PDB file of C-alpha atoms in Angstrom:
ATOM      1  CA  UNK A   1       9.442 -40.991  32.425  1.00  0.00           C
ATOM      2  CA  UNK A   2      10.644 -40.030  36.324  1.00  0.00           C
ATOM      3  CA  UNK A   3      10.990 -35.940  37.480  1.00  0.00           C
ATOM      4  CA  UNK A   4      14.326 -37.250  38.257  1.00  0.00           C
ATOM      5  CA  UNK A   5      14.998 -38.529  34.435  1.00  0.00           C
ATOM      6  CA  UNK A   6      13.298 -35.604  32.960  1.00  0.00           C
ATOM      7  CA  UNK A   7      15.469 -33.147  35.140  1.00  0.00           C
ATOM      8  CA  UNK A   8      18.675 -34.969  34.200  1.00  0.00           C
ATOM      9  CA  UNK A   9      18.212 -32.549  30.949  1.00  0.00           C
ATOM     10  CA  UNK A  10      18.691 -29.559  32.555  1.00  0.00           C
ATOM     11  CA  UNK A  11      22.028 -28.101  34.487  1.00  0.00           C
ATOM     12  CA  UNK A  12      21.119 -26.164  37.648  1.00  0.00           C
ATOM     13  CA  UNK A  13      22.220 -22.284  37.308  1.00  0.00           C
ATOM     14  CA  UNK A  14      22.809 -19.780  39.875  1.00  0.00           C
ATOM     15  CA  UNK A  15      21.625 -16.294  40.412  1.00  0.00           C
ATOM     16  CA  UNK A  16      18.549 -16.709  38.534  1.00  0.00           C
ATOM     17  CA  UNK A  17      17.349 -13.104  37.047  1.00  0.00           C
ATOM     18  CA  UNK A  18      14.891 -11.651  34.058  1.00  0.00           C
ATOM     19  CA  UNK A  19      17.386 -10.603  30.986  1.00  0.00           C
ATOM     20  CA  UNK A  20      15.406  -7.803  28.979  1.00  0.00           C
ATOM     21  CA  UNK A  21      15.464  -7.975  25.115  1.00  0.00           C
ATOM     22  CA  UNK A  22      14.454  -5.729  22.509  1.00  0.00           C
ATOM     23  CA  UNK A  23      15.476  -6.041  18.495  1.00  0.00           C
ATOM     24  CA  UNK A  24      18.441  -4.135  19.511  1.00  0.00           C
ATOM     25  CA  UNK A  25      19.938  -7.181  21.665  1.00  0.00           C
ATOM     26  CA  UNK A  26      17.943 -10.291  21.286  1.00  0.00           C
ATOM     27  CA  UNK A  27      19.772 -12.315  18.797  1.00  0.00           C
ATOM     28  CA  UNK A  28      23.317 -11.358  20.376  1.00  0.00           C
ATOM     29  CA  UNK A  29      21.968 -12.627  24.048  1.00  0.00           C
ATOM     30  CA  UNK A  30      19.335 -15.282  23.019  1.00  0.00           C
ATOM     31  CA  UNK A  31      21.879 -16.860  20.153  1.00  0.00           C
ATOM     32  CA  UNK A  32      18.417 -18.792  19.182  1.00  0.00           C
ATOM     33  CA  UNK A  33      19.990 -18.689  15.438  1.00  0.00           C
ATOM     34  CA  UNK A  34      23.380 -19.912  16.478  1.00  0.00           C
ATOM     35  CA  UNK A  35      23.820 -23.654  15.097  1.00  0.00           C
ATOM     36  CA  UNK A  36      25.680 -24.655  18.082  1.00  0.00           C
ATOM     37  CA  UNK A  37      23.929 -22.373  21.136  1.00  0.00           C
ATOM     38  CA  UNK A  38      22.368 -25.014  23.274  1.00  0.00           C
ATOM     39  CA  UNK A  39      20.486 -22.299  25.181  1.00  0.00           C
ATOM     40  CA  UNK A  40      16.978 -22.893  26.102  1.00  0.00           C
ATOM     41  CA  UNK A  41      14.745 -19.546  26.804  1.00  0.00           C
ATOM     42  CA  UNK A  42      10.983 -18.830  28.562  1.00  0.00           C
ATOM     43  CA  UNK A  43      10.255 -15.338  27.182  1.00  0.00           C
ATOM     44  CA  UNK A  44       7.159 -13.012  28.290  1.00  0.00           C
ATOM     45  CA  UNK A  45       6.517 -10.525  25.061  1.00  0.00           C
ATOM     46  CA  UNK A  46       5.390  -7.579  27.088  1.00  0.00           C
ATOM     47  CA  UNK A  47       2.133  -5.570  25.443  1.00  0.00           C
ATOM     48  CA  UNK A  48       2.503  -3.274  28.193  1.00  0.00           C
ATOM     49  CA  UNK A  49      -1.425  -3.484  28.988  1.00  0.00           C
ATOM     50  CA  UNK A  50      -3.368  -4.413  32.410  1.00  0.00           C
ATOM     51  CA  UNK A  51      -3.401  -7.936  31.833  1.00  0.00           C
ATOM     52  CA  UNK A  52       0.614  -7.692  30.926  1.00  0.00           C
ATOM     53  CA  UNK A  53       1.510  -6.196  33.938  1.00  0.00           C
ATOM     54  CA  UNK A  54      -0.419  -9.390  35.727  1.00  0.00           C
ATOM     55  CA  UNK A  55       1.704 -11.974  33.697  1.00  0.00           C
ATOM     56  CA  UNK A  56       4.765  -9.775  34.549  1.00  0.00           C
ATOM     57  CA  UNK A  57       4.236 -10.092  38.199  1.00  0.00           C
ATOM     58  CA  UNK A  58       4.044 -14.078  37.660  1.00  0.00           C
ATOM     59  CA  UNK A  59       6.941 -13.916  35.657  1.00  0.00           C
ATOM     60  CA  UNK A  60       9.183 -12.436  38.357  1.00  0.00           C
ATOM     61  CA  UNK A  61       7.690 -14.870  40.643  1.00  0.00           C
ATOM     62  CA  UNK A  62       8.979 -17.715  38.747  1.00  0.00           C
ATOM     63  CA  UNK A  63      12.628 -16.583  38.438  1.00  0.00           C
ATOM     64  CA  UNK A  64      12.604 -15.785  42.622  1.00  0.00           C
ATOM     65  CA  UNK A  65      10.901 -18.852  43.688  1.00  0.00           C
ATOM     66  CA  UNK A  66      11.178 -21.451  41.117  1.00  0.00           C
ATOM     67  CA  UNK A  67      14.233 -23.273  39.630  1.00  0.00           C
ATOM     68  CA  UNK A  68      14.490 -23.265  36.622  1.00  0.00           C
ATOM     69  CA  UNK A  69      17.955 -25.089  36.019  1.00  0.00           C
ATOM     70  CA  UNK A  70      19.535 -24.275  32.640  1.00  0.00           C
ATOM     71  CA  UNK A  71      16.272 -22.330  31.042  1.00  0.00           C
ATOM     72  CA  UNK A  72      17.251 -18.365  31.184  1.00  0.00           C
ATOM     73  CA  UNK A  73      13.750 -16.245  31.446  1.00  0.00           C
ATOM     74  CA  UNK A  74      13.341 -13.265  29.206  1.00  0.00           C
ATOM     75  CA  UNK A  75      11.236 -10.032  28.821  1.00  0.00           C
ATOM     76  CA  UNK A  76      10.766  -8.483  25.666  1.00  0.00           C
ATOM     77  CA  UNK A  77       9.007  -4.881  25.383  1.00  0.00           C
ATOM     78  CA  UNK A  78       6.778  -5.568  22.374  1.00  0.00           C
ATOM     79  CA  UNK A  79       6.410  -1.431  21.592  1.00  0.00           C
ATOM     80  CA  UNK A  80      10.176  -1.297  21.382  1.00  0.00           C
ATOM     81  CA  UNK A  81      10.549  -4.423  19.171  1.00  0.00           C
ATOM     82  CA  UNK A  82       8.928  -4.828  16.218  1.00  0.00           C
ATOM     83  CA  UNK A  83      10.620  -7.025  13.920  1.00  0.00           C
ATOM     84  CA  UNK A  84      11.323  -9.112  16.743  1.00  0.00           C
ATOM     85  CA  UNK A  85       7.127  -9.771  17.010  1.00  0.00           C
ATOM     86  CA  UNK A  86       7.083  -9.740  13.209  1.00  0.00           C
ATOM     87  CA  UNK A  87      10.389 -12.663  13.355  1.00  0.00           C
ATOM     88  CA  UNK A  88       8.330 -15.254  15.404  1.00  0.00           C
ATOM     89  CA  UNK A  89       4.781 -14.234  13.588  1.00  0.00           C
ATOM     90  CA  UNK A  90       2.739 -13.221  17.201  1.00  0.00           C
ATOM     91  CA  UNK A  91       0.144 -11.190  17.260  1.00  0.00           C
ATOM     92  CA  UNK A  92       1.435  -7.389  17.960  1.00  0.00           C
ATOM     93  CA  UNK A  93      -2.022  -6.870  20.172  1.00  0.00           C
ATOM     94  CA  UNK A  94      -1.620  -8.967  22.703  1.00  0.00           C
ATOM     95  CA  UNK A  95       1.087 -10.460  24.938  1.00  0.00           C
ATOM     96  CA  UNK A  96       2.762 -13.964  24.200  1.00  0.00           C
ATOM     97  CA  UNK A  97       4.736 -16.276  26.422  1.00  0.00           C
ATOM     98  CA  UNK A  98       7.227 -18.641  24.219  1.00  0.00           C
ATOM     99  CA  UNK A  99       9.254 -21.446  25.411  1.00  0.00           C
ATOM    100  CA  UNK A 100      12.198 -21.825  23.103  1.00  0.00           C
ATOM    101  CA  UNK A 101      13.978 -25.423  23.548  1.00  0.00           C
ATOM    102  CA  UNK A 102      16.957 -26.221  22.538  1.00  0.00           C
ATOM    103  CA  UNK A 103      17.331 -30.008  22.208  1.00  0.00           C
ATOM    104  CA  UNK A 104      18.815 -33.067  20.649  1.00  0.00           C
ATOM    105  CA  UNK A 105      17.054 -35.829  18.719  1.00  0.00           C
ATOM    106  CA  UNK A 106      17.033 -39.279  18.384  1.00  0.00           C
ATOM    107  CA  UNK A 107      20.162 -38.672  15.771  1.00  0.00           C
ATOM    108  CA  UNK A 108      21.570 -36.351  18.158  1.00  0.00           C
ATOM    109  CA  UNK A 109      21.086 -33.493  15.904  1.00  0.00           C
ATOM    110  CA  UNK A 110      20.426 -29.839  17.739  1.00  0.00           C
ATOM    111  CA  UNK A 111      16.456 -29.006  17.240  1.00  0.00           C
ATOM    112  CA  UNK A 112      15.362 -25.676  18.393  1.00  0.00           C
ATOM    113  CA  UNK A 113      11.467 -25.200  18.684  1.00  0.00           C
ATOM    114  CA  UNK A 114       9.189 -22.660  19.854  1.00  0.00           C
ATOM    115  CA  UNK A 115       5.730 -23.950  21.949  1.00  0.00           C
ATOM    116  CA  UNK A 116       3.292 -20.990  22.806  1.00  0.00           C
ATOM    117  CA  UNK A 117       1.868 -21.118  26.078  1.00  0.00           C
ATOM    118  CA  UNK A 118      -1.486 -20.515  26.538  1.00  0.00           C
ATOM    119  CA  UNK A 119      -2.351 -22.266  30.322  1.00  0.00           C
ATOM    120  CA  UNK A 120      -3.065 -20.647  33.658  1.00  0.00           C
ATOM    121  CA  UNK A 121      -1.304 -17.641  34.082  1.00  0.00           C
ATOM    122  CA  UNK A 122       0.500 -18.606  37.494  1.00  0.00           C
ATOM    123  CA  UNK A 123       4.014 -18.717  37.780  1.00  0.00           C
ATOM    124  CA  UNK A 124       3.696 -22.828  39.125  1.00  0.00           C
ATOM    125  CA  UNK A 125       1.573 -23.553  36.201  1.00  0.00           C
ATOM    126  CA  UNK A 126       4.642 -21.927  33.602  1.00  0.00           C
ATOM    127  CA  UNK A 127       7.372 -24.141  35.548  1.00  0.00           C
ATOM    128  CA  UNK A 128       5.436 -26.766  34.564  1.00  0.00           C
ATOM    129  CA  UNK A 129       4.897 -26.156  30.845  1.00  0.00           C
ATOM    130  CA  UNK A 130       8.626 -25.644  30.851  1.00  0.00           C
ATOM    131  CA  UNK A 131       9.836 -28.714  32.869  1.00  0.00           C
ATOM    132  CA  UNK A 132       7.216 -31.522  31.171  1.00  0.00           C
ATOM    133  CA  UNK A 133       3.668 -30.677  29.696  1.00  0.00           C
ATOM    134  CA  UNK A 134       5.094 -28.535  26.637  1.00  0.00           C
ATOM    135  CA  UNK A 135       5.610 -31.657  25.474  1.00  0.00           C
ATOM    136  CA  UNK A 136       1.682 -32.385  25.088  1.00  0.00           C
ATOM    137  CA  UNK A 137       0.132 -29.401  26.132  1.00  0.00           C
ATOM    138  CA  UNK A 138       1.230 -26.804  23.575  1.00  0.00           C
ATOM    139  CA  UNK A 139      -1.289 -26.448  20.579  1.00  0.00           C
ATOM    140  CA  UNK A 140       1.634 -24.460  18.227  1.00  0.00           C
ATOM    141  CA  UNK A 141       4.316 -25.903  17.913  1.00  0.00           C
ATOM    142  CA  UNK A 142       7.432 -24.093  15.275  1.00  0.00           C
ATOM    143  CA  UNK A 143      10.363 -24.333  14.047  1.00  0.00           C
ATOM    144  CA  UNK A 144      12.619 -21.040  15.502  1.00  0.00           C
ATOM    145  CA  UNK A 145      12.645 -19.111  12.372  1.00  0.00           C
ATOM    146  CA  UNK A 146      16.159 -17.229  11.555  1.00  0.00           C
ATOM    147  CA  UNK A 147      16.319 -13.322  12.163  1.00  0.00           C
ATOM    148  CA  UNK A 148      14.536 -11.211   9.353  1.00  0.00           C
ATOM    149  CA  UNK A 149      16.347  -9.688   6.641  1.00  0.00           C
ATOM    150  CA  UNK A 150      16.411  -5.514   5.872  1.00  0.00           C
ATOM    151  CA  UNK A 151      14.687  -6.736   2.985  1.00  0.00           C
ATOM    152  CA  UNK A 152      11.910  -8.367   5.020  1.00  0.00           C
ATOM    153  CA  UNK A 153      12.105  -5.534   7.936  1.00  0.00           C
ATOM    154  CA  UNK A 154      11.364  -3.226   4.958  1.00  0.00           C
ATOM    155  CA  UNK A 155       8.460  -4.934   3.120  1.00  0.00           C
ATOM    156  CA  UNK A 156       6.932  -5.538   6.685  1.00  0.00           C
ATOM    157  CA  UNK A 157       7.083  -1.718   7.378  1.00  0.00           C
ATOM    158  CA  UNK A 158       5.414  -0.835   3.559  1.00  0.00           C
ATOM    159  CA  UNK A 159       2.983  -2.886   4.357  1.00  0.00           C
ATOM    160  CA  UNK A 160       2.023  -1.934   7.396  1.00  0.00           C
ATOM    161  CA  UNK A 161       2.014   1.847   6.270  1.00  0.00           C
ATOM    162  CA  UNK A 162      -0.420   1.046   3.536  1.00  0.00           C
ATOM    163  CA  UNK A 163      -2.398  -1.049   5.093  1.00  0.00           C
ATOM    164  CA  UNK A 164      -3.058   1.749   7.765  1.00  0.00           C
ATOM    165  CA  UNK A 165      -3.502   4.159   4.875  1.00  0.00           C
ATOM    166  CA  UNK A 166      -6.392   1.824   3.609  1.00  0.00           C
ATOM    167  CA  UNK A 167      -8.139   1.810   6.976  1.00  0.00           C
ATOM    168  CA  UNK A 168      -8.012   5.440   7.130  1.00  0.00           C
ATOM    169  CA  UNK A 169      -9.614   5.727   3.957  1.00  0.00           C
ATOM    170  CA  UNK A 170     -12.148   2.542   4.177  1.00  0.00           C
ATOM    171  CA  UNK A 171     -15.087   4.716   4.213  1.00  0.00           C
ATOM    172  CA  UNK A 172     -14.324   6.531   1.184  1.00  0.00           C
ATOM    173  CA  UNK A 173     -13.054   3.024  -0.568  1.00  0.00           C
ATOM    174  CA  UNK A 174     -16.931   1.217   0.543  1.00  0.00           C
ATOM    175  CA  UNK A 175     -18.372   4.520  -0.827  1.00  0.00           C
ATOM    176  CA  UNK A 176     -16.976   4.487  -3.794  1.00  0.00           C
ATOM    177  CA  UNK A 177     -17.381   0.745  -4.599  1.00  0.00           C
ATOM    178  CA  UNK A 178     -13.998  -0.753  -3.451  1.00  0.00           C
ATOM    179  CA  UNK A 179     -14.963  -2.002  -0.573  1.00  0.00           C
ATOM    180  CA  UNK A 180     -14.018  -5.602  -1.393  1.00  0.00           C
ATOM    181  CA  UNK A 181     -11.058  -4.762  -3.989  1.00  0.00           C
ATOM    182  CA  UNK A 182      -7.675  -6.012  -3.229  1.00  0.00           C
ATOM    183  CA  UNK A 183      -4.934  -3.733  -0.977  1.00  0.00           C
ATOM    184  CA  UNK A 184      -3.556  -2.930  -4.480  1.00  0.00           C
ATOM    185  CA  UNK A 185      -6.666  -1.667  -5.853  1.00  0.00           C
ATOM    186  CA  UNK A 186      -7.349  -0.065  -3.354  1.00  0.00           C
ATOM    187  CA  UNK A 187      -3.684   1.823  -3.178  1.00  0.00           C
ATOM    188  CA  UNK A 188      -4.482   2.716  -6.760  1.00  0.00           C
ATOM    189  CA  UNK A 189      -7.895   4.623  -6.275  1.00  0.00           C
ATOM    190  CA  UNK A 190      -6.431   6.128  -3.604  1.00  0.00           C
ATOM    191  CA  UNK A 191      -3.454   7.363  -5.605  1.00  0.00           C
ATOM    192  CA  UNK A 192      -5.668   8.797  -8.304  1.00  0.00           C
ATOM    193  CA  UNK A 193      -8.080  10.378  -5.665  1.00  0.00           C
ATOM    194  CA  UNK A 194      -4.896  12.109  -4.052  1.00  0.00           C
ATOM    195  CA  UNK A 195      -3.686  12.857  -7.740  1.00  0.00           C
ATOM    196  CA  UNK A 196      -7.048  15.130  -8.260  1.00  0.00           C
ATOM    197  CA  UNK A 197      -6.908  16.139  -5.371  1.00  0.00           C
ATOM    198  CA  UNK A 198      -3.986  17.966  -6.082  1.00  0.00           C
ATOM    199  CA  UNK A 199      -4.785  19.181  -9.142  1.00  0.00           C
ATOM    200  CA  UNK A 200      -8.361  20.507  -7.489  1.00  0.00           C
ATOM    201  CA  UNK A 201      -5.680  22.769  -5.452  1.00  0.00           C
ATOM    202  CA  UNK A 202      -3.287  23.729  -7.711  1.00  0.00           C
ATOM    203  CA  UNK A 203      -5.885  24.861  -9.890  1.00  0.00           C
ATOM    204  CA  UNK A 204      -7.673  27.144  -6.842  1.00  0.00           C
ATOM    205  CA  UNK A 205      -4.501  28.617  -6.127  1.00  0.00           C
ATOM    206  CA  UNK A 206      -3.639  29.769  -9.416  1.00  0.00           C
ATOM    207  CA  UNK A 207      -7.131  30.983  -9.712  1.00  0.00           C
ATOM    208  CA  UNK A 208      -7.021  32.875  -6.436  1.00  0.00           C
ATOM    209  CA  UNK A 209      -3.543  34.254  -7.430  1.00  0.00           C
ATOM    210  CA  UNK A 210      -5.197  35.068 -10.838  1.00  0.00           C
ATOM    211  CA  UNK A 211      -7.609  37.594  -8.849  1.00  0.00           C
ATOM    212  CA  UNK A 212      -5.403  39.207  -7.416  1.00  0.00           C
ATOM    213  CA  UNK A 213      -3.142  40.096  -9.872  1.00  0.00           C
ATOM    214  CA  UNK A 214      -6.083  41.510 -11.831  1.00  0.00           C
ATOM    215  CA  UNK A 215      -6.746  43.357  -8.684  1.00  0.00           C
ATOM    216  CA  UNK A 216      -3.426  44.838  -8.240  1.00  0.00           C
ATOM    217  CA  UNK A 217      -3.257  46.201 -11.973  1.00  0.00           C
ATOM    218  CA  UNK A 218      -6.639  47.406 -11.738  1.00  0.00           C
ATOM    219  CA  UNK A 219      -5.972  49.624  -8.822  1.00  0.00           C
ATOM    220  CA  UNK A 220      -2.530  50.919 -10.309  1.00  0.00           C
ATOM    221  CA  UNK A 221      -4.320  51.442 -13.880  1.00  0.00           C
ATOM    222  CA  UNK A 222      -7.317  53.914 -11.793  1.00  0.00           C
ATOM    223  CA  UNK A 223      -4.206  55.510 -10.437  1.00  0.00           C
ATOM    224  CA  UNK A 224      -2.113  55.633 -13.945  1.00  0.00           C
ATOM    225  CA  UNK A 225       0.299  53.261 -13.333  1.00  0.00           C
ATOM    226  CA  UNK A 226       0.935  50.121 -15.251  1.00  0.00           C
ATOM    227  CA  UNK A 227       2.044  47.109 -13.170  1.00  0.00           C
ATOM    228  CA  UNK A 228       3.778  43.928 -14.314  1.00  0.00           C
ATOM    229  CA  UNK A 229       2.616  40.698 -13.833  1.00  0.00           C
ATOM    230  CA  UNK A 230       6.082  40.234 -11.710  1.00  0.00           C
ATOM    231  CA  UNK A 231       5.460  43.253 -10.346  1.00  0.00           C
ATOM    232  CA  UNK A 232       2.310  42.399  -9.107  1.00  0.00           C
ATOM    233  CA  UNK A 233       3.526  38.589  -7.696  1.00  0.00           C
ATOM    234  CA  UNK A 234       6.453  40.857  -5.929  1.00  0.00           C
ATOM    235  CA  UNK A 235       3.509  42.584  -4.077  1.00  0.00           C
ATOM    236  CA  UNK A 236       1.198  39.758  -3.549  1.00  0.00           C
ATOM    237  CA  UNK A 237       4.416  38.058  -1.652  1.00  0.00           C
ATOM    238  CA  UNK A 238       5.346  41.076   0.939  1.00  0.00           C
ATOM    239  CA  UNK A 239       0.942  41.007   1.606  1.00  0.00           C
ATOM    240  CA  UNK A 240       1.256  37.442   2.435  1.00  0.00           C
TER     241      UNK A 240
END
Protein backbone atom coordinates (compact mmCIF):
# COMPACT_ATOMS: atom_id res chain seq x y z
CA UNK A 1 0.00 0.00 0.00
CA UNK A 2 1.33 3.66 -1.56
CA UNK A 3 1.30 7.14 0.89
CA UNK A 4 -0.69 8.21 -1.99
CA UNK A 5 -3.41 5.19 -1.57
CA UNK A 6 -3.31 5.36 2.11
CA UNK A 7 -3.96 9.25 2.02
CA UNK A 8 -6.84 8.82 -0.43
CA UNK A 9 -8.73 8.03 3.09
CA UNK A 10 -8.47 11.17 4.45
CA UNK A 11 -10.07 14.74 3.16
CA UNK A 12 -7.65 17.65 3.65
CA UNK A 13 -9.16 20.34 6.27
CA UNK A 14 -8.34 23.85 6.77
CA UNK A 15 -7.48 25.91 9.74
CA UNK A 16 -6.17 23.14 11.68
CA UNK A 17 -6.54 23.95 15.66
CA UNK A 18 -6.61 21.89 19.25
CA UNK A 19 -10.56 21.58 20.28
CA UNK A 20 -10.55 21.22 24.23
CA UNK A 21 -12.94 18.61 25.81
CA UNK A 22 -13.99 17.91 29.16
CA UNK A 23 -17.21 15.52 30.25
CA UNK A 24 -19.13 18.62 29.89
CA UNK A 25 -18.64 18.73 25.90
CA UNK A 26 -16.95 15.68 24.61
CA UNK A 27 -19.68 13.54 23.33
CA UNK A 28 -21.60 16.65 21.72
CA UNK A 29 -18.16 17.69 19.73
CA UNK A 30 -16.42 14.24 19.36
CA UNK A 31 -19.98 12.43 18.27
CA UNK A 32 -17.64 9.13 18.82
CA UNK A 33 -21.18 7.41 19.85
CA UNK A 34 -23.06 8.73 16.88
CA UNK A 35 -23.82 5.64 14.43
CA UNK A 36 -23.34 7.74 11.47
CA UNK A 37 -20.36 10.44 12.66
CA UNK A 38 -17.54 9.52 10.39
CA UNK A 39 -15.20 11.69 12.49
CA UNK A 40 -11.83 10.46 13.23
CA UNK A 41 -10.03 12.10 16.51
CA UNK A 42 -6.09 12.13 18.01
CA UNK A 43 -6.76 13.13 21.64
CA UNK A 44 -3.92 14.04 24.35
CA UNK A 45 -5.67 13.23 28.00
CA UNK A 46 -3.88 15.95 29.86
CA UNK A 47 -2.56 14.79 33.64
CA UNK A 48 -1.44 18.19 34.00
CA UNK A 49 2.15 16.93 35.29
CA UNK A 50 5.87 17.77 33.94
CA UNK A 51 5.94 15.15 31.51
CA UNK A 52 2.22 16.39 30.26
CA UNK A 53 3.18 19.68 29.64
CA UNK A 54 6.15 18.02 27.28
CA UNK A 55 3.54 15.95 25.23
CA UNK A 56 1.41 19.17 25.13
CA UNK A 57 4.09 21.13 23.49
CA UNK A 58 4.37 18.18 20.77
CA UNK A 59 0.86 18.18 20.45
CA UNK A 60 0.58 21.82 19.35
CA UNK A 61 3.42 21.15 17.14
CA UNK A 62 1.58 18.65 15.22
CA UNK A 63 -1.60 20.69 14.55
CA UNK A 64 0.88 23.91 13.30
CA UNK A 65 3.22 21.96 11.25
CA UNK A 66 1.73 18.75 10.28
CA UNK A 67 -1.37 17.90 8.15
CA UNK A 68 -3.41 16.05 9.38
CA UNK A 69 -6.28 15.95 6.66
CA UNK A 70 -9.68 14.92 8.07
CA UNK A 71 -8.32 13.74 11.78
CA UNK A 72 -9.45 16.75 14.30
CA UNK A 73 -6.79 16.80 17.42
CA UNK A 74 -8.17 17.05 20.90
CA UNK A 75 -7.13 17.97 24.52
CA UNK A 76 -8.86 16.69 27.33
CA UNK A 77 -8.07 18.05 31.03
CA UNK A 78 -8.08 14.72 32.88
CA UNK A 79 -8.74 16.67 36.57
CA UNK A 80 -11.83 18.19 35.03
CA UNK A 81 -13.12 14.93 33.45
CA UNK A 82 -13.61 12.07 35.21
CA UNK A 83 -16.09 9.88 33.78
CA UNK A 84 -14.68 10.70 30.59
CA UNK A 85 -11.15 8.71 31.90
CA UNK A 86 -13.44 6.23 33.65
CA UNK A 87 -15.61 5.85 29.82
CA UNK A 88 -12.45 4.69 27.86
CA UNK A 89 -10.89 2.67 31.09
CA UNK A 90 -7.20 4.82 31.19
CA UNK A 91 -5.36 5.06 33.91
CA UNK A 92 -6.38 8.46 35.92
CA UNK A 93 -2.38 8.79 36.92
CA UNK A 94 -0.91 9.28 33.99
CA UNK A 95 -1.50 10.93 30.60
CA UNK A 96 -2.86 8.93 27.47
CA UNK A 97 -2.79 9.74 23.80
CA UNK A 98 -5.82 7.85 21.83
CA UNK A 99 -6.36 7.70 18.21
CA UNK A 100 -10.03 7.18 17.60
CA UNK A 101 -10.75 5.94 13.82
CA UNK A 102 -13.61 6.02 12.29
CA UNK A 103 -13.67 3.56 9.36
CA UNK A 104 -15.44 1.23 7.03
CA UNK A 105 -14.92 -2.51 6.59
CA UNK A 106 -14.72 -4.92 4.11
CA UNK A 107 -18.84 -4.94 4.30
CA UNK A 108 -18.74 -1.32 4.37
CA UNK A 109 -20.07 -1.19 7.79
CA UNK A 110 -18.84 2.04 10.07
CA UNK A 111 -16.13 0.59 12.76
CA UNK A 112 -14.95 2.99 15.30
CA UNK A 113 -11.77 1.86 17.33
CA UNK A 114 -9.56 3.27 19.80
CA UNK A 115 -5.43 2.38 19.46
CA UNK A 116 -3.33 3.80 22.47
CA UNK A 117 -0.20 5.26 21.56
CA UNK A 118 2.64 4.54 23.36
CA UNK A 119 5.83 5.55 20.72
CA UNK A 120 8.24 8.45 20.80
CA UNK A 121 6.78 11.36 22.10
CA UNK A 122 7.56 13.73 19.00
CA UNK A 123 4.99 15.31 17.17
CA UNK A 124 6.53 13.46 13.56
CA UNK A 125 6.49 10.21 15.30
CA UNK A 126 2.31 10.82 16.29
CA UNK A 127 1.61 11.83 12.47
CA UNK A 128 2.83 8.72 11.79
CA UNK A 129 0.91 6.45 14.17
CA UNK A 130 -2.07 8.33 12.84
CA UNK A 131 -1.43 8.22 9.03
CA UNK A 132 -0.10 4.24 8.84
CA UNK A 133 1.69 2.33 11.79
CA UNK A 134 -1.54 2.28 14.14
CA UNK A 135 -2.30 -0.24 12.03
CA UNK A 136 0.62 -2.59 13.45
CA UNK A 137 2.13 -0.67 15.99
CA UNK A 138 -0.58 -0.24 18.62
CA UNK A 139 -0.48 -3.02 21.39
CA UNK A 140 -4.43 -2.08 22.62
CA UNK A 141 -6.56 -2.08 20.42
CA UNK A 142 -10.82 -1.35 21.56
CA UNK A 143 -13.84 -1.08 20.58
CA UNK A 144 -15.09 2.89 21.41
CA UNK A 145 -17.24 2.07 24.28
CA UNK A 146 -20.71 4.20 24.47
CA UNK A 147 -20.91 7.13 27.12
CA UNK A 148 -21.47 5.89 30.82
CA UNK A 149 -24.72 5.83 32.36
CA UNK A 150 -25.71 8.00 35.88
CA UNK A 151 -25.98 4.62 37.03
CA UNK A 152 -22.38 3.76 36.14
CA UNK A 153 -21.07 7.54 36.92
CA UNK A 154 -22.57 6.74 40.36
CA UNK A 155 -21.23 3.25 41.22
CA UNK A 156 -17.78 4.56 39.86
CA UNK A 157 -17.91 7.49 42.41
CA UNK A 158 -19.04 4.86 45.56
CA UNK A 159 -16.41 3.07 44.75
CA UNK A 160 -13.91 5.25 44.56
CA UNK A 161 -15.02 6.91 47.97
CA UNK A 162 -14.69 3.60 49.70
CA UNK A 163 -11.96 2.46 48.31
CA UNK A 164 -10.12 5.70 49.56
CA UNK A 165 -11.81 5.15 52.90
CA UNK A 166 -10.06 1.65 53.01
CA UNK A 167 -6.63 3.11 52.30
CA UNK A 168 -7.05 5.56 54.95
CA UNK A 169 -7.76 3.00 57.33
CA UNK A 170 -5.28 0.07 55.96
CA UNK A 171 -3.20 0.24 58.96
CA UNK A 172 -5.86 -0.27 61.36
CA UNK A 173 -7.52 -3.10 58.87
CA UNK A 174 -3.60 -5.14 58.77
CA UNK A 175 -3.69 -4.54 62.58
CA UNK A 176 -6.59 -5.92 63.24
CA UNK A 177 -6.34 -8.98 60.92
CA UNK A 178 -8.12 -7.77 57.70
CA UNK A 179 -5.46 -7.08 55.90
CA UNK A 180 -6.29 -9.50 53.07
CA UNK A 181 -10.29 -9.42 53.52
CA UNK A 182 -12.34 -8.31 50.66
CA UNK A 183 -13.37 -4.25 50.14
CA UNK A 184 -16.68 -5.46 51.69
CA UNK A 185 -15.22 -6.85 54.70
CA UNK A 186 -13.35 -4.49 55.12
CA UNK A 187 -16.33 -1.66 54.81
CA UNK A 188 -17.99 -3.76 57.46
CA UNK A 189 -15.23 -3.66 60.28
CA UNK A 190 -14.92 -0.36 59.56
CA UNK A 191 -18.62 0.36 60.03
CA UNK A 192 -18.69 -1.42 63.36
CA UNK A 193 -15.37 0.29 64.50
CA UNK A 194 -17.08 3.77 63.64
CA UNK A 195 -20.36 2.34 65.31
CA UNK A 196 -18.31 2.04 68.83
CA UNK A 197 -16.76 4.62 68.24
CA UNK A 198 -19.70 6.53 68.62
CA UNK A 199 -21.08 4.96 71.29
CA UNK A 200 -17.42 5.39 73.21
CA UNK A 201 -18.53 9.27 72.80
CA UNK A 202 -21.89 9.40 73.44
CA UNK A 203 -21.32 7.61 76.48
CA UNK A 204 -18.31 10.30 77.69
CA UNK A 205 -20.53 13.02 77.04
CA UNK A 206 -23.35 11.96 79.00
CA UNK A 207 -20.93 11.07 81.67
CA UNK A 208 -19.23 14.46 81.60
CA UNK A 209 -22.72 16.13 81.50
CA UNK A 210 -23.60 13.73 84.41
CA UNK A 211 -20.78 15.62 86.57
CA UNK A 212 -21.82 18.49 86.15
CA UNK A 213 -25.19 18.40 86.89
CA UNK A 214 -24.24 16.78 90.20
CA UNK A 215 -22.01 19.73 90.51
CA UNK A 216 -24.51 22.34 89.92
CA UNK A 217 -27.08 20.83 92.56
CA UNK A 218 -24.42 20.34 94.94
CA UNK A 219 -23.41 23.92 95.02
CA UNK A 220 -27.17 25.21 95.10
CA UNK A 221 -28.00 22.46 97.92
CA UNK A 222 -24.66 24.14 100.26
CA UNK A 223 -26.45 27.33 99.45
CA UNK A 224 -30.25 25.99 100.15
CA UNK A 225 -31.50 25.89 96.95
CA UNK A 226 -32.81 22.92 95.10
CA UNK A 227 -32.06 22.84 91.35
CA UNK A 228 -33.76 20.80 88.63
CA UNK A 229 -32.19 18.59 86.47
CA UNK A 230 -33.56 21.13 83.57
CA UNK A 231 -32.58 23.67 85.56
CA UNK A 232 -29.26 22.62 85.80
CA UNK A 233 -28.91 21.64 81.69
CA UNK A 234 -30.39 25.45 81.29
CA UNK A 235 -27.14 26.53 83.14
CA UNK A 236 -24.69 24.12 81.80
CA UNK A 237 -25.86 25.63 78.16
CA UNK A 238 -25.35 29.61 78.89
CA UNK A 239 -21.48 28.17 80.56
CA UNK A 240 -20.82 26.59 77.32
Amino acid sequence: ETDTEEDEEYQPVENQKITFLDDSNFEEISQLSEANSTQSWFIFFNKNDPASKIINQEVELLVEKQRLYSVKVGIVDMENSPNTVFRFSLSPRMFHLVYFKSDKDKQRFLTKRMYIYNGPRGYENMKHFIMKSHKTDAKDVLAVPPPITFFERIKRQAKEFFTNITKQFDGAFHALGFGNTSLIAKLVALYVLFSIGILIVALSVTKLLNLRRDRLRKERLEKGEKLSEDEADSEIEQEE
